[in-house]
Tab-separated table of C-alpha atoms in Angstrom:
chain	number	residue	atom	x	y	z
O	1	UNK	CA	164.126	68.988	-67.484
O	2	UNK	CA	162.321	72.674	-67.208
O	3	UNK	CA	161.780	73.404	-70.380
O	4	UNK	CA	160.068	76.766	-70.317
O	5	UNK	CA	162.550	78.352	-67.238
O	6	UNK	CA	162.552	81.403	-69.172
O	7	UNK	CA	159.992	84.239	-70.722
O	8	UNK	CA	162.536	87.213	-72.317
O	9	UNK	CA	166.084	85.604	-73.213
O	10	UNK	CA	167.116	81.949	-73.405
O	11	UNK	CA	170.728	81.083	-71.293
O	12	UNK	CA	173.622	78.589	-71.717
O	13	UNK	CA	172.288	76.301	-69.277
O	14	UNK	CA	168.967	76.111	-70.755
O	15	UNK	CA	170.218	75.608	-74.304
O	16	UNK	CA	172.821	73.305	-73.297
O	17	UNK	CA	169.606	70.872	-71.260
O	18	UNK	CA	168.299	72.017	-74.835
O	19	UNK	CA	170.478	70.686	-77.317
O	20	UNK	CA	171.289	67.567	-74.937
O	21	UNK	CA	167.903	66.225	-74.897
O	22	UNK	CA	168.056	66.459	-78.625
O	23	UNK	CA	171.033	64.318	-78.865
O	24	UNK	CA	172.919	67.468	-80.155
O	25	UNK	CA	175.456	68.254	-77.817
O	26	UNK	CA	176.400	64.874	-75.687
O	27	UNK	CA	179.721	66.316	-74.455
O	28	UNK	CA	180.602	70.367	-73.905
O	29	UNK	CA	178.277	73.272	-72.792
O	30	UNK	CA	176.828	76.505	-74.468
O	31	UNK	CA	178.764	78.869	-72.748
O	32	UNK	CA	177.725	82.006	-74.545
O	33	UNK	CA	174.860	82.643	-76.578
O	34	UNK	CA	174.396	86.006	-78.968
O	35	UNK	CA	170.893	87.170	-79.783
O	36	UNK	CA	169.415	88.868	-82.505
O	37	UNK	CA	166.219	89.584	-82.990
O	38	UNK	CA	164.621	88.753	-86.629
O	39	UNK	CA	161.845	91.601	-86.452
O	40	UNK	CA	158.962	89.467	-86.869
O	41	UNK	CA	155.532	89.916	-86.461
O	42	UNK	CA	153.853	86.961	-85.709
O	43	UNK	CA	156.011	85.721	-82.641
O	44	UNK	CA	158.990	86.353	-80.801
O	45	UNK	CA	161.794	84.727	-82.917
O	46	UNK	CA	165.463	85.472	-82.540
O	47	UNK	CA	169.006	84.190	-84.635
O	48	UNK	CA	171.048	82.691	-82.115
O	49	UNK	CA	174.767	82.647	-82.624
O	50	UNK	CA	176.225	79.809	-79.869
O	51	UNK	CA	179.761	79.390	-78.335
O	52	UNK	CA	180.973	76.047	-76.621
O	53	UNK	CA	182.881	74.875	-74.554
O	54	UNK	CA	186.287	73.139	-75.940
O	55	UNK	CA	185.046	69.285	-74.968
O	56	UNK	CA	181.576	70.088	-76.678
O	57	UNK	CA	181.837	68.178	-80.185
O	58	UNK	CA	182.856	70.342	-83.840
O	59	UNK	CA	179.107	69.510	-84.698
O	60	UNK	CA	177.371	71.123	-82.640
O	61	UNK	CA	175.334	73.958	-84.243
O	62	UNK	CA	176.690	77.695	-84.315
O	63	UNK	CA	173.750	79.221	-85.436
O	64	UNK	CA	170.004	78.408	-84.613
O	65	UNK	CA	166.501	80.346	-84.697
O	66	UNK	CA	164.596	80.192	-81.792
O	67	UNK	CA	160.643	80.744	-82.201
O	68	UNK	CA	158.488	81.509	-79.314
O	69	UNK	CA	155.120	82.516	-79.388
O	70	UNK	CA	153.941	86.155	-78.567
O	71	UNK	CA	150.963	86.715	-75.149
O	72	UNK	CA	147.971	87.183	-77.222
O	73	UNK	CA	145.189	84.473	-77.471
O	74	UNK	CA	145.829	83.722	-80.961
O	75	UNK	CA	149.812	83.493	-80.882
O	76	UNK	CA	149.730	81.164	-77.806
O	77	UNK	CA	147.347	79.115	-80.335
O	78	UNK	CA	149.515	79.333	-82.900
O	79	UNK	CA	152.387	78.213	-81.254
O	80	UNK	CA	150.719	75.402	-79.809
O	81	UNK	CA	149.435	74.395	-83.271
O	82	UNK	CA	152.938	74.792	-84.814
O	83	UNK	CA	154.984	72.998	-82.177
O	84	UNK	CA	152.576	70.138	-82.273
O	85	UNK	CA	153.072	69.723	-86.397
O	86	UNK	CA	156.815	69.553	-85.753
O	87	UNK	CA	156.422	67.152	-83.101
O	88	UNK	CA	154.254	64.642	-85.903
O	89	UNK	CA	157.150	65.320	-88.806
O	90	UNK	CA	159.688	64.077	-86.188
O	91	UNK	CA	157.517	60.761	-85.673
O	92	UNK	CA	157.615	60.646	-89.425
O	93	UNK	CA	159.926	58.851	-90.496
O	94	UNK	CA	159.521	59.511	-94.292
O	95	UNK	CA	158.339	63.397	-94.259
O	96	UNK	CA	159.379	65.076	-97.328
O	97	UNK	CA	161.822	67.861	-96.938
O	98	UNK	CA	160.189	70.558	-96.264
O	99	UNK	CA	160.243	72.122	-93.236
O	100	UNK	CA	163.389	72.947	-91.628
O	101	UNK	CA	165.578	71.015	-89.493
O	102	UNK	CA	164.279	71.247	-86.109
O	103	UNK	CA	166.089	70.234	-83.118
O	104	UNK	CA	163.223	71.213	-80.037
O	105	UNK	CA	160.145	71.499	-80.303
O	106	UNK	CA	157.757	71.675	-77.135
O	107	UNK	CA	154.292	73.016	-75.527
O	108	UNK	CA	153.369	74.258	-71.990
O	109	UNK	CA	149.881	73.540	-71.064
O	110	UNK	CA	149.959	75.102	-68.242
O	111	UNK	CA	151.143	78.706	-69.487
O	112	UNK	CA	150.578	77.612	-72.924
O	113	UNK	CA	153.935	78.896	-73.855
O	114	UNK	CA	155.768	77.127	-76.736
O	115	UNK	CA	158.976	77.377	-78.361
O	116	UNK	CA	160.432	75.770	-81.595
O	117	UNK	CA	164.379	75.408	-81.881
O	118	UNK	CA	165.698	75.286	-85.376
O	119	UNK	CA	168.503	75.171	-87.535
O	120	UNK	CA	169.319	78.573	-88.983
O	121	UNK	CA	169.612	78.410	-92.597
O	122	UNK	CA	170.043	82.176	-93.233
O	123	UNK	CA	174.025	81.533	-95.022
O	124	UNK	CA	172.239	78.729	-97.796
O	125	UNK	CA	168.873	80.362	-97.700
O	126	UNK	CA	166.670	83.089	-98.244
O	127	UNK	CA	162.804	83.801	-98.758
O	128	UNK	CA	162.637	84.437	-102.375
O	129	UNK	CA	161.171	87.459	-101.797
O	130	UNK	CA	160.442	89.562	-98.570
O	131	UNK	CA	157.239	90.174	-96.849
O	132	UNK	CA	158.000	94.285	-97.827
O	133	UNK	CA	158.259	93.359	-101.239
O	134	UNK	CA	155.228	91.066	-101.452
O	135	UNK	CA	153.165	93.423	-100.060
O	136	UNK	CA	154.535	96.212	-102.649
O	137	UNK	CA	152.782	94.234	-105.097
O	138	UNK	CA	155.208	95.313	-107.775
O	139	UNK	CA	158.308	93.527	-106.483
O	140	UNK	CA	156.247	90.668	-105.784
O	141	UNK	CA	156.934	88.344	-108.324
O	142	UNK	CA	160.194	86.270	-107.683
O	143	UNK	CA	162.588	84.887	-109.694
O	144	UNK	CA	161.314	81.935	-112.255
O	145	UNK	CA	163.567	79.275	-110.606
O	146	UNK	CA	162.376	80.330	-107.237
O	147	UNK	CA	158.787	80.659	-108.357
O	148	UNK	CA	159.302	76.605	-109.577
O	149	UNK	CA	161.310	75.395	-106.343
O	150	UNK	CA	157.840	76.698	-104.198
O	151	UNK	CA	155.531	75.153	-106.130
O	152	UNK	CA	157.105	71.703	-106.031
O	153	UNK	CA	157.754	71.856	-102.825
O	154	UNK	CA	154.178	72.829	-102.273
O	155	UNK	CA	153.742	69.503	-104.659
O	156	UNK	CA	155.794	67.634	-102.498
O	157	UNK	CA	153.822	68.621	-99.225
O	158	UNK	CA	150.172	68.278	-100.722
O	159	UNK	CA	151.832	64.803	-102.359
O	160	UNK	CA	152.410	63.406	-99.062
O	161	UNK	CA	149.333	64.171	-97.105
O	162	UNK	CA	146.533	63.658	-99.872
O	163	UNK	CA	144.530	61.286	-98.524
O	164	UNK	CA	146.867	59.596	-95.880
O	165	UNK	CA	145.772	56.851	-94.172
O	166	UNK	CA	146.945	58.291	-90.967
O	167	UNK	CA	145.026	61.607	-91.684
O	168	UNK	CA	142.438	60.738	-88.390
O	169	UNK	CA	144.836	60.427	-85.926
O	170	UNK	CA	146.781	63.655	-86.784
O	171	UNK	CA	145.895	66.465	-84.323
O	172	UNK	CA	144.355	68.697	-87.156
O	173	UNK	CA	140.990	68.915	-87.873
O	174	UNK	CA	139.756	68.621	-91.587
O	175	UNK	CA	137.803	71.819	-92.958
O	176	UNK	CA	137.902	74.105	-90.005
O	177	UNK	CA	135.598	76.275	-92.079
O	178	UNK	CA	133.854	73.914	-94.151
O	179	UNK	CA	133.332	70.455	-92.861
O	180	UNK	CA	129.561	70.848	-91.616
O	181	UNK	CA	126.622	73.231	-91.891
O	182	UNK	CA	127.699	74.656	-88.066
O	183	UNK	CA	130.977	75.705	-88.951
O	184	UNK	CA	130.168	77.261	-92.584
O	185	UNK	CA	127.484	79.313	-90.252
O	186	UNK	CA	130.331	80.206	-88.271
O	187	UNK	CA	132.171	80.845	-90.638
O	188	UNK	CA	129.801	83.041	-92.273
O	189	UNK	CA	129.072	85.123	-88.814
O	190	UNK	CA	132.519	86.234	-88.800
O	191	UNK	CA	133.363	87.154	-92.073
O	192	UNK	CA	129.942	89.037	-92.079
O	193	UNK	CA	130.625	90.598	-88.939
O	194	UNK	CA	133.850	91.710	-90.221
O	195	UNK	CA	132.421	92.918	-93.517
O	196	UNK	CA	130.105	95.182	-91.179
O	197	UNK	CA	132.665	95.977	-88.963
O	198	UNK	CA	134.949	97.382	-91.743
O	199	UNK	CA	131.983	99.463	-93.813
O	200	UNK	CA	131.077	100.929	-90.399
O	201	UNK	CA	133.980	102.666	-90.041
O	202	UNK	CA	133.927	106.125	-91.688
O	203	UNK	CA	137.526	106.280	-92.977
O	204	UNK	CA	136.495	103.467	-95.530
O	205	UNK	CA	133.076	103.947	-96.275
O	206	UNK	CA	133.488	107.290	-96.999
O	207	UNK	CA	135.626	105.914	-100.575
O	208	UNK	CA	134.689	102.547	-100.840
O	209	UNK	CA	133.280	101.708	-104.092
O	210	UNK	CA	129.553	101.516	-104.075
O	211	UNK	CA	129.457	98.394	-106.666
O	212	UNK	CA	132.089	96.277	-104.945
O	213	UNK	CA	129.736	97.362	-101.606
O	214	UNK	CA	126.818	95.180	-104.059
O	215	UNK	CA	129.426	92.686	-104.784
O	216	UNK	CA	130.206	91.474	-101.578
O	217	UNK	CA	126.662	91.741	-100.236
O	218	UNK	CA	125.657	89.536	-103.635
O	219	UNK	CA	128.580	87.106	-103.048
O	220	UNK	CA	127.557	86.560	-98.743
O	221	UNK	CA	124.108	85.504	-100.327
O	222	UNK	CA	125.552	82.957	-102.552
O	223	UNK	CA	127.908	81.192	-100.354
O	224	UNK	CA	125.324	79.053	-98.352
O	225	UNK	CA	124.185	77.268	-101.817
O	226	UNK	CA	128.160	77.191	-102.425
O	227	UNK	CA	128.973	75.243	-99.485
O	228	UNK	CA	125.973	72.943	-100.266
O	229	UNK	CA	126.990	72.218	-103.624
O	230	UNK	CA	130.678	72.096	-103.923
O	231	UNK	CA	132.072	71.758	-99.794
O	232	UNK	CA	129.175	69.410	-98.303
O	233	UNK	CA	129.852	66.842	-100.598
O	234	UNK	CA	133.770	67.341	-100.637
O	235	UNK	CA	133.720	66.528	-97.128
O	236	UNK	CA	131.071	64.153	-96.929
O	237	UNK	CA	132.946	61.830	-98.882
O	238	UNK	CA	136.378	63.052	-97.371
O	239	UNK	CA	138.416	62.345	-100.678
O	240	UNK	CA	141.243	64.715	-102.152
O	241	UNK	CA	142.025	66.200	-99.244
O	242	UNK	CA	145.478	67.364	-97.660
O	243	UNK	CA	147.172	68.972	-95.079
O	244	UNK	CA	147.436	72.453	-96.369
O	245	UNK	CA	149.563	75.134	-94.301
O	246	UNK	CA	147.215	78.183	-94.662
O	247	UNK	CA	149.340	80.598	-95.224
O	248	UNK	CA	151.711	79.999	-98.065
O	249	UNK	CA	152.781	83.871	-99.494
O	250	UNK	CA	156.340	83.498	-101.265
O	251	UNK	CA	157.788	85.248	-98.080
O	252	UNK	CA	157.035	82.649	-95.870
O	253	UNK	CA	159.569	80.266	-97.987
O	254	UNK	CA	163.149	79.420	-98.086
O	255	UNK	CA	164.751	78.934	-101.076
O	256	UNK	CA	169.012	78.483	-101.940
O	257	UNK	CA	170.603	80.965	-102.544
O	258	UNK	CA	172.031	78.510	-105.163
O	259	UNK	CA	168.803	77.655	-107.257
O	260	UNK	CA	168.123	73.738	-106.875
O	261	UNK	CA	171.636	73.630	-104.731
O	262	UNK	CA	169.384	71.775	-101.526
O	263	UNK	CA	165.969	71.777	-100.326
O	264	UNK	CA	163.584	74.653	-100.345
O	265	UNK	CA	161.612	74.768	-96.907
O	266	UNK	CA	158.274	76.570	-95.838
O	267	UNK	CA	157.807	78.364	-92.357
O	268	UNK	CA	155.424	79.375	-89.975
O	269	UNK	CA	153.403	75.882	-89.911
O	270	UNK	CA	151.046	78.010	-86.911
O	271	UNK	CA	147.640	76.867	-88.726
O	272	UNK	CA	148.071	73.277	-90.245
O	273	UNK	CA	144.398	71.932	-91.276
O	274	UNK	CA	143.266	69.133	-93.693
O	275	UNK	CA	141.458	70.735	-96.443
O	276	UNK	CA	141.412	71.652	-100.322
O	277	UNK	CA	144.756	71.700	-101.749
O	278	UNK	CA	143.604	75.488	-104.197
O	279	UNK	CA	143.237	77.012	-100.668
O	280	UNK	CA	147.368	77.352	-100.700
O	281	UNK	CA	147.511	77.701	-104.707
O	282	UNK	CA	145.057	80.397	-104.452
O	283	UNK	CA	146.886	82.354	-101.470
O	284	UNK	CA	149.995	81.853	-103.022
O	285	UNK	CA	149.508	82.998	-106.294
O	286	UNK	CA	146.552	85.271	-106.251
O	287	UNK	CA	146.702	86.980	-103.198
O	288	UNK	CA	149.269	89.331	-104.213
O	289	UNK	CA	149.613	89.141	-108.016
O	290	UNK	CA	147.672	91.384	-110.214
O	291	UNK	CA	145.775	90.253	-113.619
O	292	UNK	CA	148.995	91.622	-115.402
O	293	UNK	CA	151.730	89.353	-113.235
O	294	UNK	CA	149.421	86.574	-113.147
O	295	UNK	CA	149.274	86.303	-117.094
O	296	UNK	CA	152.322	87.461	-118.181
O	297	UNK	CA	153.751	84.627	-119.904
O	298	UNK	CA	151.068	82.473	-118.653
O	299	UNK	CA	152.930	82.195	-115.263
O	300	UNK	CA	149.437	81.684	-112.963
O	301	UNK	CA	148.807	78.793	-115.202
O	302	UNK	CA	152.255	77.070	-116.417
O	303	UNK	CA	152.684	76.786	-112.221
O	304	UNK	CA	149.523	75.695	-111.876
O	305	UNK	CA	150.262	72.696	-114.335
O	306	UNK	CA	153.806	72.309	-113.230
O	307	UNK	CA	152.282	71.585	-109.816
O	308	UNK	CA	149.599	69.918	-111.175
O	309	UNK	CA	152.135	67.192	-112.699
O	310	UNK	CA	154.527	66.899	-109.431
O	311	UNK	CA	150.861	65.338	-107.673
O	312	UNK	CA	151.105	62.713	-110.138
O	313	UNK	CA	154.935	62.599	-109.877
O	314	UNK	CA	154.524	61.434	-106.181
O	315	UNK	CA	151.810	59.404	-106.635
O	316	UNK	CA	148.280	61.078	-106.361
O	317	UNK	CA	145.719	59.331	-108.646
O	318	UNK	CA	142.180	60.687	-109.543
O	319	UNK	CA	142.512	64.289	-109.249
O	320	UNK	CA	142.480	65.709	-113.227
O	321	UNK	CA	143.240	69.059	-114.057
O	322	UNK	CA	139.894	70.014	-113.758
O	323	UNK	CA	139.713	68.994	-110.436
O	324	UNK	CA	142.946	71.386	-109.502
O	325	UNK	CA	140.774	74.195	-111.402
O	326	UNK	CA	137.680	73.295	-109.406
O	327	UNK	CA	139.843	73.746	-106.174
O	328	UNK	CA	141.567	76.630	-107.417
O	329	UNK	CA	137.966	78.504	-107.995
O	330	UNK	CA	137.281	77.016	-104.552
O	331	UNK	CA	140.565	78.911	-102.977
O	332	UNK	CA	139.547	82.159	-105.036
O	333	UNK	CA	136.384	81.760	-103.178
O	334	UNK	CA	137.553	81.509	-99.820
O	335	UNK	CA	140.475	84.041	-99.867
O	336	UNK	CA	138.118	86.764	-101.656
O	337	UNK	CA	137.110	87.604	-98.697
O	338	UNK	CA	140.469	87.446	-96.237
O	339	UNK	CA	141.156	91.177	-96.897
O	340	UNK	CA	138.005	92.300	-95.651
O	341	UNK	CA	138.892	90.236	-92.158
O	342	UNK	CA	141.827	91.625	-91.785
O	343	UNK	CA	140.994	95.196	-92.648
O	344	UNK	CA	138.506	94.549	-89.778
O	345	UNK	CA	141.310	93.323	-87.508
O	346	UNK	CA	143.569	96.378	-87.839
O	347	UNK	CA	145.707	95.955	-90.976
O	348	UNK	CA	146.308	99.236	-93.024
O	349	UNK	CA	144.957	100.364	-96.537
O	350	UNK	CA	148.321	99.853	-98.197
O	351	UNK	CA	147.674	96.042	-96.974
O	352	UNK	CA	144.286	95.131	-97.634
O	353	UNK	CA	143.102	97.119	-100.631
O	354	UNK	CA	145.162	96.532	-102.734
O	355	UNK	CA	145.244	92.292	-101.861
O	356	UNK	CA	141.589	92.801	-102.418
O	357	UNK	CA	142.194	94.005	-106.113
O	358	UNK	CA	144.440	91.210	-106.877
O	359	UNK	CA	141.917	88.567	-105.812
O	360	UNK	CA	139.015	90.641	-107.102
O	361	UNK	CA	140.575	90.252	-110.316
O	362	UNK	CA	141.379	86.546	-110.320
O	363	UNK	CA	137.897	86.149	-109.572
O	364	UNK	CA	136.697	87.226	-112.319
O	365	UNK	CA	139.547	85.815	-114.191
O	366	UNK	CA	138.250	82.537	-113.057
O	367	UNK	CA	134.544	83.236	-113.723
O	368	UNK	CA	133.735	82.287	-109.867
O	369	UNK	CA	130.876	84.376	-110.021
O	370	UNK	CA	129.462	80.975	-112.304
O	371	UNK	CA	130.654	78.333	-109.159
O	372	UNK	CA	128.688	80.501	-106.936
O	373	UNK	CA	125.540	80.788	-108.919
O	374	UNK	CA	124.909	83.982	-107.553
O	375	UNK	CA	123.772	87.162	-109.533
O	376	UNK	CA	127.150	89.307	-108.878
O	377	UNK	CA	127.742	92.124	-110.169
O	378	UNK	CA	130.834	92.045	-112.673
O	379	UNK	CA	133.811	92.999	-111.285
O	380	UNK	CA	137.552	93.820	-112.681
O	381	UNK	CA	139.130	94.939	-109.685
O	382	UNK	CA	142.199	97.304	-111.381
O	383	UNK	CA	139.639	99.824	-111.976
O	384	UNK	CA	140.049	100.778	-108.259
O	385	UNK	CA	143.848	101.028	-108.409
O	386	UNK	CA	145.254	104.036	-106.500
């Protein structure tokens, strides 16, 4: 079957080859297929609302979301990344539920088009909050029972992968940053050259604060000795590691609209890696909390133990607490320095400065400055509030 026969709008005939393939329609054909487009950034992803022929079976689906990628580099990467972790939780026979049900999921080498095909849940589910309200910072902070069915889900996920035996034939590499001295270097290169990048340009250095401009040039000289002490060995010994999603803001989720009613399911798998499980923990609930949300009734750190607990619920031995605060610092570490990348890449102000204060602040929250070993100047981050 042609499986990419199309670049704008899927048809009946395609879907129909589609959904066969899958097992999902054995008698009956799409004859009529509604699209709506869901507005999102990151990829060309539309609700599809499905009519059938009268022989096709009451089963079939009405509704699905189809997800293709977009023509830049980095999309057609993404989607080939995301369409190949799909493909591995199908071969999985005992995945946890967590991703959502996926009935097509396939690459193009040749174009290096991809496309996933996926139940729409939009009637059961919803993200607990949006990606406008995460970004507001103060409508950022969902409900409790929302904030509880994401972090053991993220549990669940993390539970799964830590240290799987099966972790070296997956077709994701372990520290993409951080697994050797070449790629920290790398590593380093670009976030440096984005640091630069951004202070060149007038419209921020003309306000940006001159001790956060120390800060960041203090914490770039202590992240060499950091990767020696606390990465090198991490990976050198390749223990308490997991498949982490990269990306995990509250928006990208799905909870029920009935709290604890069925599954809650993360999205936009488009840059799977094995690596340290406070990467997610720290994206999730630093990135776009302030001091004030994180600590207000001790919510940062009641999640952090609530997930803590659901590792050893589902069976992950030797990681204490103070080995999910060691990777937690670890997270704070890396994603300190995510809003200076994507200032440098083209995101607005109202984006990236005020992330940067919320993660400024858990750093010093966290006393990374100590983990780095590096003579930082002290930061609290809400002093720069707008």
């Amino acid at each position: 079957m042609e499986t990419f026969p199309f670049r704008d709008e899927p048809n009946p005939t395609w879907l129909s080859a589609v959904l066969r393939q899958a097992g999902i329609l054995p008698e009956g054909e799409v004859t009529g297929v509604e699209i709506t487009s869901s507005g999102a950034f990151n990829s060309m992803t539309a609700h599809l609302r499905v009519r059938y022929s009268a022989d096709a079976p009451p089963s079939a689906p009405g509704r699905l979301v189809l997800k293709q990628n977009l023509a830049e580099d980095w999309s057609v990467a993404a989607g080939r990344d995301e369409v190949s972790f799909y493909q591995l939780v199908q071969r999985l026979g005992d995945h946890p539920l967590v991703i959502p049900p996926c009935y097509a999921a396939a690459h193009d080498p040749t174009s290096g088009d991809s496309y996933l095909l996926l139940e729409d849940l939009s009637e059961t589910h919803a993200p607990p909050i949006t990606r406008d309200q995460q970004v507001s910072i103060v409508q950022g902070v969902p409900l409790p029972a929302y904030q509880e069915a994401v972090i053991d889900t993220l549990a669940r996920l993390h539970s799964y992968w830590w240290d799987h035996p099966g972790r070296d034939a997956v077709p994701f590499e372990a520290g993409y940053w951080s697994r050797s001295a070449e790629r920290f270097a790398q590593y380093l290169a670009k976030r440096r050259a984005a640091w630069e990048g951004l202070l060149s340009r007038p419209e921020v250095s003309d306000w940006f604060p001159r001790d956060l401009h120390a800060f960041f040039e203090q914490l770039f000289s202590g992240l060499p000795q950091f990767w020696e002490t606390h990465l090198k060995p991490r990976f050198e010994v390749g223990t308490h590691l997991t498949l982490i999603h990269g990306d995990t803001y509250f928006c990208n989720f799905l909870c029920p609209k009935d709290p604890g009613a069925s599954p809650t399911y993360l999205l936009d798998w488009q840059s799977p890696t094995f690596d340290l499980c406070g990467y997610d923990l720290a994206n999730l609930l630093a990135a776009f909390w302030t001091r004030a949300q994180r600590q207000d009734g001790n919510r940062e750190i009641n999640l952090l133990r609530r997930y803590h607990q659901g590792l050893q619920e589902h069976g992950v031995r030797g990681s204490s607490w103070d080995d999910l605060a060691a990777s937690y610092r670890a997270g704070l570490v890396f994603w300190i320095l995510m809003p200076v990348q994507d200032g440098y890449d083209g995101a607005g102000k109202a984006y990236w400065w005020p992330k940067m204060q919320c993660l400024l602040q858990a750093f010093a929250d966290w006393d990374c400055a100590a983990v780095l070993k590096a003579n930082l100047p002290f930061i609290e981050g809400d002093r720069y509030a707008d």
